[in-house]
Amino acid sequence: MLIVMKPQARGEDVQRVCEKIEALGFRAHPMPGAQRTAIGITGNPGPIEPAEFESLPGVAEAIRVSKPYKLVSREVKSEDSLIRVGPPERNPNIAGEPGGFVVGGPELTIIAGPCAVESREQALTAAEHVRKAGARLFRGGAFKPRTSPYSFQGLGKEGLEILAEVRRATGLLIVTETIDPENCDLVEDYADVLQVGARNMQNFSLLKRVGRSRKPVLLKRGMSATLEEFLMAAEYVLAEGNYNVILCERGVRTFADHTRNTLDLSVIPAVKRLSHLPILVDPSHGTGKRDKVIPLSRAAVAVGADGLIVEVHPHPDRALSDGYQSLYPEQFETLMGEIAAIAKVIGRTTAAS
Amino acid sequence: MLIVMKPQARGEDVQRVCEKIEALGFRAHPMPGAQRTAIGITGNPGPIEPAEFESLPGVAEAIRVSKPYKLVSREVKSEDSLIRVGPPERNPNIAGEPGGFVVGGPELTIIAGPCAVESREQALTAAEHVRKAGARLFRGGAFKPRTSPYSFQGLGKEGLEILAEVRRATGLLIVTETIDPENCDLVEDYADVLQVGARNMQNFSLLKRVGRSRKPVLLKRGMSATLEEFLMAAEYVLAEGNYNVILCERGVRTFADHTRNTLDLSVIPAVKRLSHLPILVDPSHGTGKRDKVIPLSRAAVAVGADGLIVEVHPHPDRALSDGYQSLYPEQFETLMGEIAAIAKVIGRTTAAS
Amino acid sequence: MLIVMKPQARGEDVQRVCEKIEALGFRAHPMPGAQRTAIGITGNPGPIEPAEFESLPGVAEAIRVSKPYKLVSREVKSEDSLIRVGPPERNPNIAGEPGGFVVGGPELTIIAGPCAVESREQALTAAEHVRKAGARLFRGGAFKPRTSPYSFQGLGKEGLEILAEVRRATGLLIVTETIDPENCDLVEDYADVLQVGARNMQNFSLLKRVGRSRKPVLLKRGMSATLEEFLMAAEYVLAEGNYNVILCERGVRTFADHTRNTLDLSVIPAVKRLSHLPILVDPSHGTGKRDKVIPLSRAAVAVGADGLIVEVHPHPDRALSDGYQSLYPEQFETLMGEIAAIAKVIGRTTAAS
Amino acid sequence: MLIVMKPQARGEDVQRVCEKIEALGFRAHPMPGAQRTAIGITGNPGPIEPAEFESLPGVAEAIRVSKPYKLVSREVKSEDSLIRVGPPERNPNIAGEPGGFVVGGPELTIIAGPCAVESREQALTAAEHVRKAGARLFRGGAFKPRTSPYSFQGLGKEGLEILAEVRRATGLLIVTETIDPENCDLVEDYADVLQVGARNMQNFSLLKRVGRSRKPVLLKRGMSATLEEFLMAAEYVLAEGNYNVILCERGVRTFADHTRNTLDLSVIPAVKRLSHLPILVDPSHGTGKRDKVIPLSRAAVAVGADGLIVEVHPHPDRALSDGYQSLYPEQFETLMGEIAAIAKVIGRTTAAS
């Protein structure tokens, strides 16, 4: 059920509806929009009568929601969500007010950096490169989910501290992965955006935990997740009260063997139609091959993605993980130049433009 | 084995090498390039000694080819192939010389029209629309492979005659499907480009037959074809002597259900790396949904495809096949405008630009 | 539309219904069952009124068929189809009456032999082995669809003549592949069963051609065919008048890489539920690995398949195609022993039992 | 690296090798076999010289292991692992000594019960049914990973207490799912086998946690996990010191839509070849359709699986989750009868036999 308030409804009207919902044993999710507020109802699904709400002051209508996802749906919130990243006290996206950034706005979100934080020097060098080329956010794993227990698992807390230093030194916002609920307690002290990896897309304990965080969440599509499963995973986060979810397509598993995964760019317009959440593309994991990253980045921007998350390493050949898909710094500059031109065509901007 | 001639090699040198190859019981495939000629050798794979050829006049080197495909490979021919479509007596792509077109050159190849030819009026109306919007080639099936024996199977010969009338009336070149070797005898009298559909990608009898045709071939990737199988299918056509093959990505079958197929745009740069053949994208079959066609067309151009094949129908809701994925004429104009802008960014042109 | 006759309806009643159907411009498919006859109606799908038929003598009811497939459906024919293979003048499956065989009856259908006929000696040796171990039908390709144009394509007509000699020498019935409509003219002179390969499952010209043959058809599931597409391919054959179709699961293409294809045994009970046609399993192509053939053969019999088609070669290591998945003759004996025991458990028999 | 001890090596020889390994900063995994002990070495992969160990008393050889998995590999341990479930003080599998069970031995492991524990009555009724029919272990989720946050998530701790009561009342051993590391602290107090679900197959935090448990682990294959990824997930558990891992095939995600997942039975012989761990099959999730469970159970036993995990519900139509794939109690009896007969053929037993 979804309660849509009238444009002129006041804060106390919204408050009253929420109280009634909770009195009935459900949970209320007020979602303010530019024009008017909608209130999602979740909880143990007993029957509710629309009429119970439609008589309250300020209520425009009460709608039964047909899709399994509710809070992520455009039926609940028709405007695109803008996800604010970075210190709340600063005014993002305004000159002289560095530090914050809005994902889903006109400027493409460019997140770049190495797969894993390997050392202070490696991280700072990579960060300096990507900042100069126009990235606003820095990626780098401190905790790495690896297929083998014998592979490099990340520097852990030391990696997080290096990331904090990167932020201080460069002003880049930090995107890094959290791998379980307990680990999230630590990671959210350092990260500006909490990344949930593809292998954890249906780790519901982790989804609930990041749903209770105040930091935005970057949620990657699972390796064989349908669109509905992807949106339902996001729904878990929103249902806990964290509406700041950024989706990310990173390739799916198919029979095709010329790339490591098959990047499914059609999911971008499909998400845009069904959901108000922004969605990025990861062309590095999405192809697993360095020479495919630039063309697929161009395609991702052209198809309408809100941005990219790209692996860049100062010395890909010496990388401890995923070096074969990391760009050289000069390739990242090329990429930024090419997508800036395409962004313009479709009415988006980049830091470079 | 591949014989690479010296840049200064004369026609008679090439001739001599070919004769030697045939004398050994193999088949010679001379492929002239801008700089120098390469000669592919195919046939029953007995052992050949490179030394047998390297001593001949004009021969630069004899290379054992490691990939299973040879003639389609960049190892054999490093320059992009330009595929000339339309009347040979006319000089394609030059003002005042209408009628011919070169696929794989700077101008994007835009093929548009209905899934099936349904009537004279429908075809002519559609053709007029797409011509005005900038298409140079017209698509329309006279023989339709359909999943059900009870579905509309195309108008057959009558459909081909309508296509011929479309060419006369609009100057558009005709791309239409051939469904078996016998049928090809008929279709090649009408078509400018012989289309081999996805379901026939490994119909080797048909591949051999179109390989003996003088008309260029548009070869669609099979629903679950690996890149290697796709290139090997093209190799069948080249091995019979027809080097004018245009590849086409049209989506592959995966678990994903938000589109009818999963359009695999990463195959474009992968083909470009391995093969000299041009490759188009079919965003209509590739997504199966009208509202995905324009964004994926932009992405296809951005990723580096040589063009598009798009379904456009004057009245999609009345179409006898695939109406739900056909664009309305005005949507096709929008598409042409958007891809013209992106084409410019990556150094390509369109008729509109 | 499906017309179900009363049990006591006479031949002339059936005849009258068929005439009425044809007079309306449709095509009638009388399918006699043990209890009563059903008559399928196919053709250009205009509206028919059930009442037009229900008033005719002998008609029990006229049913609108909801599935896209009709003639292959259990709605049209509830009893399992028994497909008679071999000389019609002989009484199959009766001692002293060798030469014929019934696919879909209590005895499991065991088809065995090499991937390709390579020589008279190889074929005769293989045939002698598999006959002794209990096979009733011999497989061997004379025309081989191969991914590469440079691979061994089969002995052609010479291969067919060797197969004819195998039949004379051993009494085994011959199953061999036909690759295009023209080729079918030749193959049907030699084969007892016409095989349509996986790559040709949607080669509709070939399906229509074998649909006009008097020989039974073994139709292999395409590499990425859904169950509905598989049944629709069979429907093409039945719609042309050849009701003797034997289906065959041979593995589908997935991301899994421990076998060449993923053998989908769940399709056996799924087919049994929807269709009256018998279905075999090909564990050789279905796994692509010799050491998986015996366990998957046991599983195929246990799941309820009507039999197996297995590659056996006298010298797998010298095979010109698919040797790595062919059994050694002694392995085939082991296989026959193991499946005989499982067959007994589920109420089937083998020649060995 | 793998150290293989001589058959006559004494406990102190093994001890000495382990100490040397740990002194070098690695971790030692002694794995006693029937003939001799092997010692796996894991840890930060610096170079080790075989010669350093081959000179120690009792050492037969030191082998570099080529596969990415080590401890799960047959190269490390050639005999099948027998996984002891239930109270260690009791002698499993011996008459008069109920309570314990050995997975991987001659008797097939049959785990049955509802998808989720819904109530005391439902669980006890289901347990009584499956015990009578011959199951030795009871399945039932107290914590349920669900695609939707609004679906029934299990009874939690109350569910675990009901499971404990089921064990007391019926003697059945309890298999239940743990969903995150913290939750594992609770679940391992109640469960005899800790289940890790398909969605958590690469939840490495959870794998490490169950790797430190003293309870055996049932590890389900992920929805799109390759065989290597599946074995590497098990390797995570063994690498932490818990060698009691039971694998389980539960269907993979493909394009096929006649079942919810595609049950990949070929993975059974593939696992048997590469690993010493036992493997079960889940035909309920593997097909998602009640009428496919019995035939695929027969096939699973025939292919060589060590047992089954099957959903049985007293009233499937009233089930809170997955009712459409749960068997009726009388269907489970039929299943047990059919697999008992097949088990005999391949040299296995069931409680019923």
PDB file of N, CA and C in Angstrom, chain B residues 42-43 45 68-71 145-150 153 179-181 199-200 202-205 208 223-226 228-229 232-233 235-236 239 253, chain C residues 42-43 45 68-71 145-150 153 179-181 199-200 202-205 208 223-226 228-229 232-233 235-236 239 253:
ATOM      1  N   THR B  42      43.523 -22.888 -47.523  1.00  0.00           N
ATOM      2  CA  THR B  42      42.591 -23.782 -46.828  1.00  0.00           C
ATOM      3  C   THR B  42      42.548 -25.100 -47.576  1.00  0.00           C
ATOM      4  N   GLY B  43      41.890 -26.069 -46.970  1.00  0.00           N
ATOM      5  CA  GLY B  43      41.796 -27.375 -47.626  1.00  0.00           C
ATOM      6  C   GLY B  43      42.142 -28.461 -46.641  1.00  0.00           C
ATOM      7  N   PRO B  45      43.778 -30.511 -44.207  1.00  0.00           N
ATOM      8  CA  PRO B  45      44.948 -29.988 -43.521  1.00  0.00           C
ATOM      9  C   PRO B  45      46.119 -30.965 -43.417  1.00  0.00           C
ATOM     10  N   PRO B  68      41.542 -21.122 -35.056  1.00  0.00           N
ATOM     11  CA  PRO B  68      40.793 -22.011 -35.951  1.00  0.00           C
ATOM     12  C   PRO B  68      40.233 -21.266 -37.158  1.00  0.00           C
ATOM     13  N   TYR B  69      39.990 -19.947 -37.011  1.00  0.00           N
ATOM     14  CA  TYR B  69      39.539 -19.181 -38.170  1.00  0.00           C
ATOM     15  C   TYR B  69      40.773 -18.584 -38.827  1.00  0.00           C
ATOM     16  N   LYS B  70      40.714 -18.485 -40.109  1.00  0.00           N
ATOM     17  CA  LYS B  70      41.857 -17.954 -40.850  1.00  0.00           C
ATOM     18  C   LYS B  70      41.464 -16.738 -41.666  1.00  0.00           C
ATOM     19  N   LEU B  71      40.544 -16.956 -42.631  1.00  0.00           N
ATOM     20  CA  LEU B  71      40.259 -15.902 -43.600  1.00  0.00           C
ATOM     21  C   LEU B  71      39.582 -14.700 -42.955  1.00  0.00           C
ATOM     22  N   PRO B 145      11.549 -17.139 -40.851  1.00  0.00           N
ATOM     23  CA  PRO B 145      11.624 -18.316 -39.972  1.00  0.00           C
ATOM     24  C   PRO B 145      10.839 -18.013 -38.692  1.00  0.00           C
ATOM     25  N   ARG B 146       9.837 -18.779 -38.419  1.00  0.00           N
ATOM     26  CA  ARG B 146       8.984 -18.524 -37.252  1.00  0.00           C
ATOM     27  C   ARG B 146       8.970 -19.735 -36.324  1.00  0.00           C
ATOM     28  N   THR B 147       8.962 -19.499 -35.051  1.00  0.00           N
ATOM     29  CA  THR B 147       8.960 -20.582 -34.064  1.00  0.00           C
ATOM     30  C   THR B 147       7.772 -21.523 -34.259  1.00  0.00           C
ATOM     31  N   SER B 148       6.648 -20.967 -34.665  1.00  0.00           N
ATOM     32  CA  SER B 148       5.451 -21.789 -34.842  1.00  0.00           C
ATOM     33  C   SER B 148       5.132 -21.990 -36.316  1.00  0.00           C
ATOM     34  N   PRO B 149       4.765 -23.224 -36.695  1.00  0.00           N
ATOM     35  CA  PRO B 149       4.368 -23.448 -38.096  1.00  0.00           C
ATOM     36  C   PRO B 149       3.064 -22.737 -38.436  1.00  0.00           C
ATOM     37  N   TYR B 150       2.353 -22.258 -37.421  1.00  0.00           N
ATOM     38  CA  TYR B 150       1.063 -21.632 -37.664  1.00  0.00           C
ATOM     39  C   TYR B 150       1.160 -20.114 -37.699  1.00  0.00           C
ATOM     40  N   GLN B 153       4.333 -16.742 -42.280  1.00  0.00           N
ATOM     41  CA  GLN B 153       5.654 -17.168 -42.738  1.00  0.00           C
ATOM     42  C   GLN B 153       6.223 -16.248 -43.827  1.00  0.00           C
ATOM     43  N   ILE B 179      16.517 -18.549 -46.452  1.00  0.00           N
ATOM     44  CA  ILE B 179      16.312 -19.533 -45.393  1.00  0.00           C
ATOM     45  C   ILE B 179      16.819 -20.933 -45.719  1.00  0.00           C
ATOM     46  N   ASP B 180      17.158 -21.199 -46.967  1.00  0.00           N
ATOM     47  CA  ASP B 180      17.791 -22.484 -47.274  1.00  0.00           C
ATOM     48  C   ASP B 180      18.469 -22.377 -48.629  1.00  0.00           C
ATOM     49  N   PRO B 181      19.330 -23.348 -48.962  1.00  0.00           N
ATOM     50  CA  PRO B 181      20.135 -23.216 -50.186  1.00  0.00           C
ATOM     51  C   PRO B 181      19.273 -23.030 -51.435  1.00  0.00           C
ATOM     52  N   ARG B 199      18.991 -18.204 -36.232  1.00  0.00           N
ATOM     53  CA  ARG B 199      18.700 -19.642 -36.132  1.00  0.00           C
ATOM     54  C   ARG B 199      19.447 -20.457 -37.194  1.00  0.00           C
ATOM     55  N   ASN B 200      19.893 -19.786 -38.233  1.00  0.00           N
ATOM     56  CA  ASN B 200      20.628 -20.471 -39.299  1.00  0.00           C
ATOM     57  C   ASN B 200      22.129 -20.219 -39.234  1.00  0.00           C
ATOM     58  N   GLN B 202      24.434 -21.698 -37.847  1.00  0.00           N
ATOM     59  CA  GLN B 202      25.222 -22.917 -38.059  1.00  0.00           C
ATOM     60  C   GLN B 202      24.505 -23.871 -39.012  1.00  0.00           C
ATOM     61  N   ASN B 203      23.709 -23.316 -39.916  1.00  0.00           N
ATOM     62  CA  ASN B 203      23.150 -24.093 -41.028  1.00  0.00           C
ATOM     63  C   ASN B 203      24.228 -24.070 -42.111  1.00  0.00           C
ATOM     64  N   PHE B 204      25.110 -25.064 -42.037  1.00  0.00           N
ATOM     65  CA  PHE B 204      26.323 -24.999 -42.846  1.00  0.00           C
ATOM     66  C   PHE B 204      26.023 -25.123 -44.339  1.00  0.00           C
ATOM     67  N   SER B 205      24.954 -25.818 -44.693  1.00  0.00           N
ATOM     68  CA  SER B 205      24.578 -25.899 -46.110  1.00  0.00           C
ATOM     69  C   SER B 205      24.238 -24.514 -46.644  1.00  0.00           C
ATOM     70  N   LYS B 208      27.436 -22.385 -46.925  1.00  0.00           N
ATOM     71  CA  LYS B 208      28.217 -22.693 -48.130  1.00  0.00           C
ATOM     72  C   LYS B 208      27.546 -22.094 -49.368  1.00  0.00           C
ATOM     73  N   MET B 223      21.868 -17.561 -31.282  1.00  0.00           N
ATOM     74  CA  MET B 223      21.335 -17.226 -29.969  1.00  0.00           C
ATOM     75  C   MET B 223      22.256 -17.603 -28.817  1.00  0.00           C
ATOM     76  N   SER B 224      23.075 -18.618 -29.030  1.00  0.00           N
ATOM     77  CA  SER B 224      23.995 -18.989 -27.960  1.00  0.00           C
ATOM     78  C   SER B 224      25.368 -19.283 -28.549  1.00  0.00           C
ATOM     79  N   ALA B 225      25.724 -18.502 -29.553  1.00  0.00           N
ATOM     80  CA  ALA B 225      27.011 -18.717 -30.218  1.00  0.00           C
ATOM     81  C   ALA B 225      28.126 -18.001 -29.464  1.00  0.00           C
ATOM     82  N   THR B 226      29.215 -18.714 -29.233  1.00  0.00           N
ATOM     83  CA  THR B 226      30.407 -18.052 -28.726  1.00  0.00           C
ATOM     84  C   THR B 226      30.998 -17.201 -29.843  1.00  0.00           C
ATOM     85  N   GLU B 228      33.920 -17.455 -31.026  1.00  0.00           N
ATOM     86  CA  GLU B 228      34.644 -18.310 -31.962  1.00  0.00           C
ATOM     87  C   GLU B 228      33.699 -19.004 -32.944  1.00  0.00           C
ATOM     88  N   GLU B 229      32.560 -19.484 -32.444  1.00  0.00           N
ATOM     89  CA  GLU B 229      31.601 -20.114 -33.348  1.00  0.00           C
ATOM     90  C   GLU B 229      31.069 -19.114 -34.376  1.00  0.00           C
ATOM     91  N   MET B 232      33.695 -18.621 -36.914  1.00  0.00           N
ATOM     92  CA  MET B 232      33.822 -19.818 -37.745  1.00  0.00           C
ATOM     93  C   MET B 232      32.675 -19.905 -38.749  1.00  0.00           C
ATOM     94  N   ALA B 233      31.490 -19.423 -38.366  1.00  0.00           N
ATOM     95  CA  ALA B 233      30.370 -19.417 -39.314  1.00  0.00           C
ATOM     96  C   ALA B 233      30.699 -18.489 -40.478  1.00  0.00           C
ATOM     97  N   GLU B 235      33.664 -17.805 -41.422  1.00  0.00           N
ATOM     98  CA  GLU B 235      34.749 -18.474 -42.135  1.00  0.00           C
ATOM     99  C   GLU B 235      34.206 -19.413 -43.215  1.00  0.00           C
ATOM    100  N   TYR B 236      33.078 -20.085 -42.929  1.00  0.00           N
ATOM    101  CA  TYR B 236      32.439 -20.950 -43.923  1.00  0.00           C
ATOM    102  C   TYR B 236      32.140 -20.178 -45.196  1.00  0.00           C
ATOM    103  N   ALA B 239      35.393 -19.113 -46.907  1.00  0.00           N
ATOM    104  CA  ALA B 239      36.117 -20.263 -47.444  1.00  0.00           C
ATOM    105  C   ALA B 239      35.569 -20.698 -48.806  1.00  0.00           C
ATOM    106  N   ARG B 253      21.040 -15.514 -25.625  1.00  0.00           N
ATOM    107  CA  ARG B 253      20.067 -16.041 -24.667  1.00  0.00           C
ATOM    108  C   ARG B 253      20.734 -16.236 -23.303  1.00  0.00           C
TER     109      ARG B 253
ATOM    110  N   THR C  42      -5.178 -27.640 -38.280  1.00  0.00           N
ATOM    111  CA  THR C  42      -4.163 -26.598 -38.409  1.00  0.00           C
ATOM    112  C   THR C  42      -4.438 -25.812 -39.683  1.00  0.00           C
ATOM    113  N   GLY C  43      -3.725 -24.715 -39.834  1.00  0.00           N
ATOM    114  CA  GLY C  43      -3.931 -23.906 -41.037  1.00  0.00           C
ATOM    115  C   GLY C  43      -4.013 -22.451 -40.660  1.00  0.00           C
ATOM    116  N   PRO C  45      -5.006 -19.339 -39.183  1.00  0.00           N
ATOM    117  CA  PRO C  45      -5.908 -19.368 -38.034  1.00  0.00           C
ATOM    118  C   PRO C  45      -7.060 -18.381 -38.086  1.00  0.00           C
ATOM    119  N   PRO C  68       0.550 -23.246 -27.752  1.00  0.00           N
ATOM    120  CA  PRO C  68       0.933 -22.949 -29.137  1.00  0.00           C
ATOM    121  C   PRO C  68       1.174 -24.230 -29.943  1.00  0.00           C
ATOM    122  N   TYR C  69       1.537 -25.322 -29.272  1.00  0.00           N
ATOM    123  CA  TYR C  69       1.694 -26.587 -29.990  1.00  0.00           C
ATOM    124  C   TYR C  69       0.392 -27.350 -29.871  1.00  0.00           C
ATOM    125  N   LYS C  70       0.072 -28.061 -30.904  1.00  0.00           N
ATOM    126  CA  LYS C  70      -1.193 -28.789 -30.905  1.00  0.00           C
ATOM    127  C   LYS C  70      -0.965 -30.271 -31.106  1.00  0.00           C
ATOM    128  N   LEU C  71      -0.386 -30.619 -32.280  1.00  0.00           N
ATOM    129  CA  LEU C  71      -0.328 -32.031 -32.652  1.00  0.00           C
ATOM    130  C   LEU C  71       0.595 -32.818 -31.751  1.00  0.00           C
ATOM    131  N   PRO C 145      27.677 -31.890 -39.604  1.00  0.00           N
ATOM    132  CA  PRO C 145      27.771 -30.441 -39.430  1.00  0.00           C
ATOM    133  C   PRO C 145      28.930 -30.155 -38.472  1.00  0.00           C
ATOM    134  N   ARG C 146      29.909 -29.420 -38.922  1.00  0.00           N
ATOM    135  CA  ARG C 146      31.087 -29.149 -38.087  1.00  0.00           C
ATOM    136  C   ARG C 146      31.286 -27.649 -37.920  1.00  0.00           C
ATOM    137  N   THR C 147      31.687 -27.241 -36.753  1.00  0.00           N
ATOM    138  CA  THR C 147      31.896 -25.824 -36.477  1.00  0.00           C
ATOM    139  C   THR C 147      32.891 -25.193 -37.441  1.00  0.00           C
ATOM    140  N   SER C 148      33.903 -25.958 -37.833  1.00  0.00           N
ATOM    141  CA  SER C 148      34.922 -25.425 -38.739  1.00  0.00           C
ATOM    142  C   SER C 148      34.765 -25.978 -40.146  1.00  0.00           C
ATOM    143  N   PRO C 149      34.891 -25.116 -41.157  1.00  0.00           N
ATOM    144  CA  PRO C 149      34.828 -25.623 -42.537  1.00  0.00           C
ATOM    145  C   PRO C 149      36.024 -26.515 -42.874  1.00  0.00           C
ATOM    146  N   TYR C 150      37.033 -26.495 -42.009  1.00  0.00           N
ATOM    147  CA  TYR C 150      38.244 -27.264 -42.308  1.00  0.00           C
ATOM    148  C   TYR C 150      38.264 -28.598 -41.573  1.00  0.00           C
ATOM    149  N   GLN C 153      34.147 -33.478 -42.785  1.00  0.00           N
ATOM    150  CA  GLN C 153      32.721 -33.229 -42.965  1.00  0.00           C
ATOM    151  C   GLN C 153      31.925 -34.513 -43.250  1.00  0.00           C
ATOM    152  N   ILE C 179      21.166 -32.970 -43.407  1.00  0.00           N
ATOM    153  CA  ILE C 179      21.598 -31.622 -43.080  1.00  0.00           C
ATOM    154  C   ILE C 179      20.915 -30.510 -43.866  1.00  0.00           C
ATOM    155  N   ASP C 180      20.204 -30.860 -44.921  1.00  0.00           N
ATOM    156  CA  ASP C 180      19.412 -29.842 -45.604  1.00  0.00           C
ATOM    157  C   ASP C 180      18.361 -30.531 -46.458  1.00  0.00           C
ATOM    158  N   PRO C 181      17.364 -29.778 -46.938  1.00  0.00           N
ATOM    159  CA  PRO C 181      16.250 -30.416 -47.643  1.00  0.00           C
ATOM    160  C   PRO C 181      16.704 -31.241 -48.841  1.00  0.00           C
ATOM    161  N   ARG C 199      21.920 -28.130 -34.097  1.00  0.00           N
ATOM    162  CA  ARG C 199      22.108 -26.848 -34.789  1.00  0.00           C
ATOM    163  C   ARG C 199      21.023 -26.599 -35.826  1.00  0.00           C
ATOM    164  N   ASN C 200      20.323 -27.648 -36.231  1.00  0.00           N
ATOM    165  CA  ASN C 200      19.255 -27.504 -37.215  1.00  0.00           C
ATOM    166  C   ASN C 200      17.860 -27.568 -36.600  1.00  0.00           C
ATOM    167  N   GLN C 202      15.978 -25.430 -35.470  1.00  0.00           N
ATOM    168  CA  GLN C 202      15.071 -24.415 -36.003  1.00  0.00           C
ATOM    169  C   GLN C 202      15.392 -24.087 -37.458  1.00  0.00           C
ATOM    170  N   ASN C 203      15.906 -25.084 -38.180  1.00  0.00           N
ATOM    171  CA  ASN C 203      16.046 -24.991 -39.625  1.00  0.00           C
ATOM    172  C   ASN C 203      14.702 -25.451 -40.193  1.00  0.00           C
ATOM    173  N   PHE C 204      13.804 -24.464 -40.327  1.00  0.00           N
ATOM    174  CA  PHE C 204      12.419 -24.821 -40.598  1.00  0.00           C
ATOM    175  C   PHE C 204      12.241 -25.453 -41.977  1.00  0.00           C
ATOM    176  N   SER C 205      13.093 -25.101 -42.934  1.00  0.00           N
ATOM    177  CA  SER C 205      13.022 -25.744 -44.249  1.00  0.00           C
ATOM    178  C   SER C 205      13.294 -27.234 -44.115  1.00  0.00           C
ATOM    179  N   LYS C 208      10.344 -28.988 -42.361  1.00  0.00           N
ATOM    180  CA  LYS C 208       9.211 -29.227 -43.269  1.00  0.00           C
ATOM    181  C   LYS C 208       9.530 -30.399 -44.208  1.00  0.00           C
ATOM    182  N   MET C 223      20.726 -26.062 -28.847  1.00  0.00           N
ATOM    183  CA  MET C 223      21.660 -25.775 -27.769  1.00  0.00           C
ATOM    184  C   MET C 223      21.100 -24.815 -26.721  1.00  0.00           C
ATOM    185  N   SER C 224      20.174 -23.964 -27.139  1.00  0.00           N
ATOM    186  CA  SER C 224      19.583 -23.053 -26.167  1.00  0.00           C
ATOM    187  C   SER C 224      18.075 -22.973 -26.385  1.00  0.00           C
ATOM    188  N   ALA C 225      17.493 -24.116 -26.719  1.00  0.00           N
ATOM    189  CA  ALA C 225      16.049 -24.146 -26.987  1.00  0.00           C
ATOM    190  C   ALA C 225      15.273 -24.318 -25.692  1.00  0.00           C
ATOM    191  N   THR C 226      14.262 -23.498 -25.501  1.00  0.00           N
ATOM    192  CA  THR C 226      13.329 -23.732 -24.408  1.00  0.00           C
ATOM    193  C   THR C 226      12.497 -24.969 -24.749  1.00  0.00           C
ATOM    194  N   GLU C 228       9.343 -25.096 -24.963  1.00  0.00           N
ATOM    195  CA  GLU C 228       8.305 -24.740 -25.925  1.00  0.00           C
ATOM    196  C   GLU C 228       8.850 -24.686 -27.351  1.00  0.00           C
ATOM    197  N   GLU C 229      10.035 -24.119 -27.511  1.00  0.00           N
ATOM    198  CA  GLU C 229      10.634 -24.083 -28.846  1.00  0.00           C
ATOM    199  C   GLU C 229      10.925 -25.487 -29.365  1.00  0.00           C
ATOM    200  N   MET C 232       7.694 -26.949 -30.428  1.00  0.00           N
ATOM    201  CA  MET C 232       7.234 -26.291 -31.662  1.00  0.00           C
ATOM    202  C   MET C 232       8.014 -26.792 -32.869  1.00  0.00           C
ATOM    203  N   ALA C 233       9.281 -27.113 -32.683  1.00  0.00           N
ATOM    204  CA  ALA C 233      10.064 -27.666 -33.797  1.00  0.00           C
ATOM    205  C   ALA C 233       9.487 -29.013 -34.210  1.00  0.00           C
ATOM    206  N   GLU C 235       6.451 -29.845 -33.757  1.00  0.00           N
ATOM    207  CA  GLU C 235       5.143 -29.520 -34.340  1.00  0.00           C
ATOM    208  C   GLU C 235       5.260 -29.259 -35.847  1.00  0.00           C
ATOM    209  N   TYR C 236       6.363 -28.606 -36.255  1.00  0.00           N
ATOM    210  CA  TYR C 236       6.597 -28.384 -37.691  1.00  0.00           C
ATOM    211  C   TYR C 236       6.577 -29.710 -38.463  1.00  0.00           C
ATOM    212  N   ALA C 239       3.033 -31.209 -38.378  1.00  0.00           N
ATOM    213  CA  ALA C 239       2.092 -30.405 -39.157  1.00  0.00           C
ATOM    214  C   ALA C 239       2.178 -30.725 -40.645  1.00  0.00           C
ATOM    215  N   ARG C 253      23.387 -25.197 -23.453  1.00  0.00           N
ATOM    216  CA  ARG C 253      24.551 -24.342 -23.219  1.00  0.00           C
ATOM    217  C   ARG C 253      24.309 -23.462 -21.989  1.00  0.00           C
TER     218      ARG C 253
END
